[in-house]
XYZ file of C-alpha atoms in Angstrom:
599
model
C 96.462 78.504 103.684
C 94.171 79.479 100.814
C 92.340 82.812 101.131
C 88.802 82.467 102.531
C 86.014 82.203 99.979
C 83.134 83.196 102.276
C 82.473 84.837 105.633
C 82.385 81.531 107.535
C 85.879 80.668 106.325
C 87.042 84.190 107.161
C 85.832 83.895 110.756
C 87.421 80.454 111.018
C 90.723 81.923 109.790
C 90.712 84.634 112.464
C 89.707 82.178 115.202
C 92.526 79.833 114.226
C 94.987 82.731 114.236
C 93.841 83.750 117.708
C 94.216 80.151 118.933
C 97.704 80.012 117.467
C 98.648 83.279 119.185
C 97.266 81.992 122.481
C 99.387 78.825 122.220
C 102.463 80.873 121.364
C 101.773 83.234 124.268
C 101.617 80.324 126.699
C 104.926 78.991 125.384
C 106.597 82.392 125.663
C 105.130 83.000 129.133
C 106.472 79.643 130.303
C 109.964 80.394 128.992
C 109.794 83.886 130.448
C 108.847 82.523 133.879
C 111.759 80.064 133.690
C 114.163 82.846 132.751
C 112.837 85.029 135.568
C 113.582 82.266 138.097
C 117.009 81.733 136.514
C 117.897 85.429 136.807
C 116.703 85.582 140.411
C 118.803 82.541 141.277
C 121.847 84.073 139.572
C 121.403 87.308 141.491
C 120.860 85.505 144.805
C 123.898 83.276 144.257
C 126.122 86.258 143.394
C 125.016 88.118 146.533
C 125.538 85.017 148.671
C 129.054 84.409 147.336
C 130.036 88.026 147.970
C 128.312 88.473 151.349
C 129.419 85.201 152.979
C 132.949 84.011 153.625
C 132.892 80.726 151.741
C 136.141 78.837 151.338
C 136.207 79.414 147.589
C 137.940 81.931 145.319
C 136.179 85.304 145.200
C 136.270 85.394 141.425
C 133.708 82.558 141.333
C 131.108 85.226 142.177
C 131.606 86.477 138.650
C 130.118 83.253 137.255
C 126.487 83.949 138.333
C 126.996 87.652 137.486
C 128.083 86.678 133.977
C 125.163 84.280 133.663
C 122.805 87.081 134.741
C 124.283 89.514 132.204
C 124.023 86.949 129.401
C 120.496 85.877 130.357
C 118.991 89.367 130.780
C 118.847 90.231 127.023
C 117.160 86.904 126.342
C 114.575 87.648 129.052
C 113.961 91.127 127.620
C 113.460 89.629 124.141
C 110.887 87.226 125.577
C 109.133 90.149 127.268
C 109.029 92.102 123.998
C 107.765 89.011 122.164
C 105.002 88.570 124.749
C 103.907 92.191 124.281
C 103.866 91.727 120.498
C 101.709 88.629 120.843
C 99.291 90.583 123.030
C 99.072 93.314 120.380
C 98.468 90.763 117.627
C 95.733 89.140 119.710
C 93.951 92.498 120.064
C 94.472 93.097 116.329
C 92.823 89.809 115.353
C 90.050 90.136 117.942
C 89.177 93.396 116.183
C 89.342 91.611 112.823
C 87.049 88.841 114.079
C 84.554 91.381 115.463
C 84.472 93.044 112.058
C 84.048 89.686 110.314
C 81.194 88.450 112.506
C 79.433 91.821 112.377
C 79.567 92.568 116.098
C 81.719 95.685 115.506
C 82.262 96.615 111.886
C 83.354 100.221 112.430
C 86.961 101.060 113.289
C 86.174 104.150 115.350
C 88.099 106.363 112.909
C 85.547 108.650 111.273
C 87.831 110.665 108.989
C 85.826 113.820 109.660
C 89.051 115.824 109.926
C 89.427 115.287 106.168
C 85.920 116.530 105.319
C 85.588 119.640 103.183
C 82.171 121.281 103.678
C 81.660 121.735 99.943
C 82.633 118.219 98.896
C 80.051 116.869 96.460
C 79.398 113.489 98.059
C 81.473 112.838 101.209
C 78.663 113.404 103.696
C 75.726 112.609 101.397
C 76.967 109.079 100.684
C 78.254 108.460 104.239
C 81.817 108.234 102.984
C 83.114 110.016 106.112
C 81.702 110.249 109.618
C 80.270 107.755 112.077
C 78.896 104.557 110.567
C 80.607 105.422 107.306
C 82.551 103.724 104.554
C 85.761 105.297 105.843
C 85.130 103.983 109.356
C 84.616 100.493 107.908
C 87.801 100.616 105.839
C 90.133 102.514 108.189
C 92.287 99.656 109.468
C 95.334 101.868 108.910
C 98.121 102.147 111.493
C 98.862 105.868 111.190
C 97.122 109.157 110.597
C 99.158 109.436 107.407
C 97.460 106.248 106.197
C 94.060 107.598 107.204
C 94.657 110.688 105.085
C 95.762 108.492 102.177
C 92.583 106.443 102.514
C 90.415 109.573 102.626
C 92.080 110.846 99.464
C 91.445 107.545 97.694
C 87.743 107.724 98.621
C 87.208 111.437 98.008
C 89.250 111.928 94.840
C 88.119 109.456 92.140
C 91.057 108.436 89.981
C 91.306 108.167 86.222
C 91.024 104.853 84.412
C 94.743 103.978 84.408
C 95.331 104.927 88.042
C 92.237 103.000 89.129
C 93.444 99.890 87.312
C 96.855 100.224 88.964
C 95.185 100.580 92.371
C 93.066 97.506 91.697
C 96.146 95.469 90.764
C 97.853 96.615 93.976
C 94.841 95.671 96.093
C 94.718 92.233 94.455
C 98.397 91.650 95.229
C 98.141 92.906 98.819
C 94.892 91.142 99.748
C 96.373 87.730 100.708
C 99.358 89.243 102.583
C 98.019 88.854 106.123
C 101.520 88.672 107.598
C 102.341 92.095 106.138
C 99.233 93.542 107.774
C 100.373 92.059 111.094
C 103.790 93.683 110.678
C 102.165 97.051 110.024
C 99.949 96.611 113.093
C 103.081 96.039 115.212
C 104.771 99.289 114.167
C 105.540 101.597 117.077
C 106.230 100.878 120.738
C 102.529 100.294 121.472
C 99.220 100.087 119.622
C 98.253 103.436 121.142
C 101.270 105.158 119.567
C 99.886 107.104 116.609
C 101.319 109.269 113.845
C 99.004 112.122 112.904
C 99.510 113.437 109.391
C 99.360 117.021 110.678
C 102.408 116.474 112.923
C 104.772 116.119 109.976
C 102.917 118.701 107.882
C 103.347 121.377 110.527
C 106.976 120.434 111.076
C 107.799 120.555 107.363
C 105.841 123.780 106.844
C 107.965 125.487 109.493
C 111.114 126.602 107.610
C 114.331 125.447 109.292
C 116.636 128.154 110.653
C 119.992 128.737 109.006
C 123.288 128.227 110.815
C 126.597 129.474 109.485
C 128.945 126.504 108.859
C 131.419 128.079 111.285
C 128.955 127.504 114.140
C 128.867 123.754 113.651
C 132.614 123.401 113.060
C 133.382 125.523 116.110
C 131.188 123.313 118.275
C 132.727 120.165 116.815
C 136.240 121.518 117.440
C 135.285 122.478 120.991
C 133.856 119.032 121.719
C 136.899 117.258 120.299
C 139.221 119.556 122.220
C 137.324 118.900 125.422
C 137.592 115.144 124.960
C 141.314 115.482 124.248
C 141.886 117.563 127.391
C 139.860 115.216 129.586
C 141.713 112.220 128.177
C 145.031 113.921 128.869
C 143.884 114.596 132.419
C 143.001 110.930 132.940
C 146.353 109.788 131.569
C 148.353 112.444 133.439
C 146.451 113.325 136.644
C 149.283 115.566 137.877
C 148.756 117.923 134.931
C 145.202 118.926 135.943
C 146.341 122.281 137.234
C 147.675 123.055 133.771
C 144.728 121.559 131.920
C 141.897 123.210 133.894
C 142.361 126.674 132.332
C 142.122 125.045 128.906
C 138.861 123.367 129.940
C 137.514 126.734 131.067
C 138.425 128.356 127.750
C 136.783 125.525 125.787
C 133.623 125.798 127.890
C 133.542 129.556 127.426
C 133.815 129.281 123.637
C 131.220 126.526 123.517
C 128.810 128.422 125.771
C 129.195 131.620 123.777
C 128.376 129.851 120.518
C 125.462 127.935 122.056
C 123.956 131.088 123.586
C 124.270 132.957 120.304
C 122.171 130.371 118.433
C 119.882 129.472 121.346
C 116.804 131.273 119.968
C 117.026 129.174 116.802
C 117.905 125.933 118.577
C 115.191 125.828 121.243
C 112.176 125.551 118.853
C 113.869 122.585 117.154
C 114.487 120.866 120.472
C 110.883 121.439 121.529
C 109.473 119.649 118.470
C 108.970 116.569 120.623
C 105.881 115.379 118.769
C 107.933 114.821 115.631
C 110.687 113.138 117.645
C 108.154 110.745 119.169
C 106.601 109.855 115.803
C 109.633 109.673 113.538
C 110.677 106.150 114.599
C 107.271 104.677 113.757
C 107.279 106.378 110.374
C 110.871 105.327 109.651
C 110.075 101.706 110.556
C 107.050 101.802 108.260
C 109.087 103.108 105.331
C 111.710 100.410 105.976
C 108.970 97.768 105.932
C 107.648 99.092 102.605
C 111.158 99.204 101.151
C 111.997 95.576 101.964
C 108.905 94.030 100.320
C 109.051 92.150 97.020
C 106.165 93.440 94.908
C 105.243 92.860 91.284
C 102.483 95.299 90.291
C 103.333 98.710 88.856
C 101.798 100.933 91.552
C 103.486 99.211 94.495
C 106.833 99.263 92.688
C 106.313 102.971 92.006
C 105.670 103.628 95.713
C 108.866 101.794 96.604
C 110.724 103.814 93.990
C 109.428 107.028 95.556
C 111.244 105.974 98.733
C 114.481 105.054 96.946
C 115.168 107.837 94.467
C 116.657 110.359 94.235
C 117.766 109.459 97.788
C 117.005 106.348 99.820
C 114.471 107.117 102.542
C 115.585 104.389 104.963
C 119.154 105.637 105.403
C 118.109 109.309 105.432
C 115.428 108.727 108.060
C 117.862 106.669 110.120
C 120.295 109.588 110.235
C 117.708 112.067 111.509
C 116.254 109.515 113.900
C 119.676 109.300 115.572
C 119.531 113.054 116.131
C 116.023 112.835 117.573
C 117.267 110.143 119.978
C 119.896 112.605 121.214
C 117.233 115.288 121.601
C 115.001 112.879 123.506
C 117.753 111.583 125.794
C 119.693 114.778 126.457
C 117.826 115.438 129.727
C 117.895 111.846 130.994
C 119.844 111.154 134.182
C 122.356 108.995 132.318
C 123.151 111.466 129.562
C 122.540 114.856 131.164
C 126.133 115.655 132.201
C 127.617 114.480 128.903
C 124.981 116.471 127.020
C 125.973 119.641 128.858
C 129.698 119.010 128.360
C 129.461 118.738 124.584
C 126.302 120.819 123.897
C 124.678 117.699 122.463
C 121.309 119.400 122.043
C 122.796 122.197 119.943
C 124.714 119.729 117.784
C 121.509 117.729 117.213
C 119.400 120.816 116.481
C 121.836 122.025 113.811
C 121.931 118.550 112.256
C 118.103 118.372 112.225
C 117.786 121.815 110.623
C 120.323 120.898 107.939
C 118.534 117.579 107.338
C 115.159 119.250 106.937
C 116.599 121.778 104.516
C 118.154 119.002 102.433
C 115.455 116.355 102.596
C 112.247 118.321 103.291
C 110.811 117.934 99.782
C 111.763 114.248 99.668
C 110.151 113.789 103.091
C 106.835 114.973 101.666
C 107.145 112.381 98.885
C 107.880 109.660 101.435
C 104.844 110.697 103.480
C 102.666 110.603 100.343
C 104.049 107.175 99.425
C 103.405 105.752 102.895
C 99.905 107.258 103.003
C 98.966 105.693 99.670
C 100.554 102.377 100.633
C 98.616 102.188 103.894
C 95.417 103.102 102.054
C 95.991 100.263 99.573
C 96.702 97.867 102.451
C 93.420 98.904 104.125
C 91.502 98.377 100.872
C 93.249 95.012 100.476
C 92.150 94.042 103.968
C 88.582 94.913 102.967
C 88.957 92.718 99.873
C 90.295 89.850 101.999
C 87.377 90.146 104.417
C 84.752 90.331 101.645
C 85.695 87.424 99.382
C 82.260 87.290 97.748
C 82.495 90.871 96.498
C 83.863 91.296 92.975
C 86.363 93.593 91.320
C 84.609 95.900 88.851
C 85.422 96.182 85.177
C 86.573 99.700 84.425
C 86.294 100.843 80.836
C 88.514 103.519 79.342
C 87.599 107.171 79.473
C 86.828 107.144 75.747
C 83.991 104.623 76.140
C 80.402 105.932 76.411
C 79.486 106.730 80.012
C 78.059 103.703 81.801
C 77.273 102.253 85.227
C 75.898 98.734 84.834
C 75.611 96.452 87.857
C 74.032 93.116 88.638
C 72.900 92.391 92.200
C 74.199 95.687 93.553
C 74.027 96.058 97.339
C 74.902 98.609 100.013
C 78.441 97.899 101.309
C 77.672 99.124 104.842
C 74.809 96.643 105.334
C 75.380 93.045 106.468
C 75.851 90.749 103.484
C 73.224 88.345 104.801
C 70.454 90.964 104.929
C 71.557 93.266 102.127
C 68.882 93.532 99.412
C 70.356 93.773 95.921
C 69.131 95.427 92.745
C 70.239 95.538 89.123
C 71.249 98.953 87.794
C 71.679 99.828 84.110
C 72.695 103.394 83.339
C 74.210 103.984 79.894
C 73.631 105.811 76.614
C 70.168 104.249 76.295
C 69.045 104.876 79.865
C 70.572 108.083 81.207
C 68.715 108.269 84.492
C 66.294 106.527 86.851
C 63.427 108.488 88.371
C 62.503 106.453 91.445
C 59.160 107.112 93.130
C 57.985 105.687 96.413
C 57.221 106.553 100.004
C 59.510 107.015 102.962
C 61.215 103.830 104.266
C 60.846 102.135 100.873
C 64.648 102.168 100.369
C 65.140 104.900 97.765
C 67.887 106.786 99.603
C 69.659 103.559 100.528
C 69.683 102.526 96.869
C 71.126 105.882 95.791
C 73.864 105.541 98.398
C 74.531 101.962 97.305
C 75.148 103.188 93.756
C 77.403 106.001 94.938
C 79.402 104.009 97.506
C 80.114 101.195 95.086
C 81.361 103.757 92.572
C 83.635 105.187 95.290
C 84.970 101.702 96.084
C 85.496 100.944 92.392
C 87.569 104.079 91.749
C 89.591 103.451 94.934
C 90.606 100.057 93.507
C 88.552 97.903 95.878
C 85.999 95.176 95.163
C 82.322 96.162 95.161
C 79.124 94.722 96.657
C 77.697 93.241 93.443
C 77.869 90.106 91.337
C 79.252 92.285 88.514
C 79.876 95.954 87.809
C 80.994 97.657 84.611
C 81.595 101.381 84.690
C 83.492 104.168 83.019
C 85.366 106.998 84.755
C 82.710 109.249 86.274
C 82.858 112.249 88.575
C 80.372 111.854 91.437
C 77.892 114.455 92.663
C 75.225 113.758 95.275
C 72.481 115.655 97.060
C 71.057 113.396 99.757
C 71.817 114.811 103.193
C 71.570 118.584 102.970
C 70.207 120.483 105.974
C 69.526 124.013 107.188
C 72.557 125.873 108.549
C 71.874 128.684 111.014
C 75.604 129.441 111.247
C 75.814 130.043 107.501
C 72.342 131.554 107.214
C 71.508 128.929 104.618
C 68.214 127.033 104.295
C 68.007 123.435 103.127
C 66.454 124.606 99.880
C 69.277 127.071 99.217
C 71.859 124.402 100.083
C 70.186 122.049 97.594
C 70.163 124.702 94.860
C 73.856 125.400 95.389
C 74.700 121.702 95.380
C 72.772 121.112 92.143
C 74.526 124.105 90.612
C 77.875 122.520 91.541
C 76.812 119.191 90.008
C 75.739 120.950 86.802
C 79.105 122.713 86.649
C 80.871 119.396 87.180
C 78.890 117.738 84.394
C 80.075 120.377 81.908
C 83.712 119.374 82.352
C 83.593 115.600 82.885
C 81.212 112.617 82.650
C 79.210 112.671 85.868
C 77.234 110.272 88.053
C 74.525 112.283 89.815
C 72.440 111.028 92.751
C 69.660 113.269 94.040
C 67.153 112.505 96.780
C 63.857 114.451 96.705
C 64.693 116.963 93.997
C 63.666 120.510 95.016
C 61.667 119.251 97.979
C 61.491 122.740 99.467
C 59.129 124.244 96.905
C 55.642 123.684 95.501
C 54.863 120.970 92.970
C 54.558 123.254 89.929
C 57.828 125.094 90.575
C 59.503 121.803 91.399
C 58.462 120.304 88.063
C 59.709 123.289 86.079
C 63.035 123.469 87.937
C 63.561 119.687 87.830
C 62.894 119.577 84.102
C 65.498 122.272 83.481
C 68.137 120.549 85.650
C 67.535 117.141 84.079
C 67.684 118.568 80.583
C 71.105 120.109 81.200
C 72.447 116.961 82.890
C 71.349 114.775 79.990
C 72.728 117.226 77.445
C 76.062 117.141 79.265
C 76.154 113.347 79.079
C 75.627 112.710 82.788
C 74.141 109.531 84.259
C 72.319 109.111 87.534
C 69.253 108.507 89.630
C 66.711 110.704 91.372
C 64.110 109.857 93.979
C 60.822 111.628 94.693
C 57.535 111.430 96.547
C 55.964 113.792 94.052
C 54.342 111.692 91.316
C 53.991 114.837 89.194
C 57.724 114.621 88.473
C 57.399 111.173 86.928
C 56.401 112.746 83.587
C 60.023 113.884 83.254
C 61.250 110.348 82.618
C 60.501 109.436 79.012
C 62.161 108.166 75.868
C 62.941 111.691 74.728
C 65.385 112.372 77.555
C 66.410 108.711 77.982
C 64.950 108.361 81.470
C 62.765 105.610 82.919
C 60.372 105.478 85.842
C 60.955 102.930 88.577
C 59.478 102.649 92.025
C 60.043 101.010 95.389
C 57.015 99.886 97.357
C 55.517 97.009 99.292
C 54.609 94.015 97.094
C 51.640 93.351 99.405
C 48.632 95.623 98.604
C 47.137 94.801 102.010
C 50.257 95.937 103.865
C 51.760 99.049 102.206
C 54.553 99.183 104.810
C 55.881 95.676 104.115
C 58.730 96.957 101.930
C 61.000 94.540 100.104
C 63.442 97.296 99.010
C 63.496 96.119 95.390
C 63.218 98.224 92.261
C 60.049 97.698 90.277
C 59.144 99.097 86.846
C 56.871 102.108 86.425
C 55.448 104.741 88.727
C 54.585 103.923 92.316
C 50.887 102.899 92.223
C 50.313 102.635 95.973
C 49.796 105.003 98.876
C 50.640 104.351 102.490
C 49.062 107.471 104.026
C 46.334 105.487 105.822
C 48.865 102.991 107.140
C 51.008 105.799 108.514
C 48.014 107.390 110.216
C 47.160 104.044 111.815
C 50.774 103.776 113.054
C 50.169 107.071 114.871
C 47.112 105.602 116.574
C 44.661 107.758 114.602
C 41.511 106.175 113.252
C 40.714 106.996 109.643
């Protein structure tokens, strides 16, 4: 099937996939019901043949028993397949809800990745509820969520952005791969938090003298040999029992000596529970056939200098022992051979050998999941376009046609053209509240974030150069920090100025110096703008204060634009479109009338 070209085709694709899953579920349920009846009949027949004195050979009872044993794995496979189909149905119901706009947010806010001093994460609604992250976060694991947050919060250079874009293009049509990722883990509620592995790797593994492990191995082998001898020569038990006691004493002494180092390893159950999901994800990444450079590089990170799949498989076997050592089936054997101690030593040695590689594998999986999430966004927004990214040596530019806010529905999103370059360094946008100024600033910023992450943008075209992003749109008072909104704004602008001295910068400022009087605001704003322009920055500012509009002139390469109602008789009938010049209208009387006050 060809990728969808519009939202209607996208919804049709998800509906067809859900219908297909429903048909497959009915088929599997029918076969499962048949197998259930077959197994019950086999069990009943075996019981009947054994319990009743039929004039037939007793061994015939083995026939239904054998049929039951052979049929049970097939029934269990059908059960697992049914559960997978249920998970895929939930997965695509979520996809359809996102496509039809009934529930666009994933529920993952990414706020755990927010740094209070980040220059645009909160201001542009990159993280938090109803955010860009929450829209994009279709990742399977917390490691992928962290990778996605890094892609959105750390703009890449030109080459890395191009490589990300190529990866997103290649991954976008791979819907089956996204289904396979969604099926990782024993259930859809089974999650892998990035912090689980971080904490485990940060905790240095204890050291064990090689003699400890070899002594335990020798004791276990000796115990098996003695027990085997006892089974083969039952009359020799009286001679063998003292040997068993000596072996147990040696084994217990060694185990008790290292117990304080072993117990913390055995209690790291969170890692044990998550390792299988992570290992399966790495195996899925490793077996793909990719073509673009970035995806091949991620695979290479998991193959050299050691192959992640085999290494993770070896430690996963040890975690299985740790997990099962207290089960009713394995408890006695575990005690006999000190299985937990053996596993703990093997895990500590593994972590010491592969700890640094494990961090690389985690980074590779996090970036891969982030790219898959961005590719899913590209698949679900076929009318968005991939931006053209110029090299870092080109003059700073952000030039967009029909730019819209990516968090607004496509059908109702109002679009504007933006041209920021060497000729026009900044927009000074005047207008009243509700006219759309802040939304436009966020649209500029969020599309830049998407572009540098490698994703398509909400525009008919976008050309931009590598730009650091600094925004001041959502600053508030903080009683805990003893910081007023005005002080927070001053500190943020200082950080943006510092940023602009070291790299080309895209600045977005809402209501510049709103916490002071008009004269002081004009003087301070003029000084800030002068430095930003001198440093080669581009951006946009919004204001209610028409006195600031004198700052935008040919001398400093700024222009005045405004957002207002096109209807002079209804100043609140905003169309959210940029218009040339200073805002000529006032809506004070209309606002007073909204409050029920006659004027």
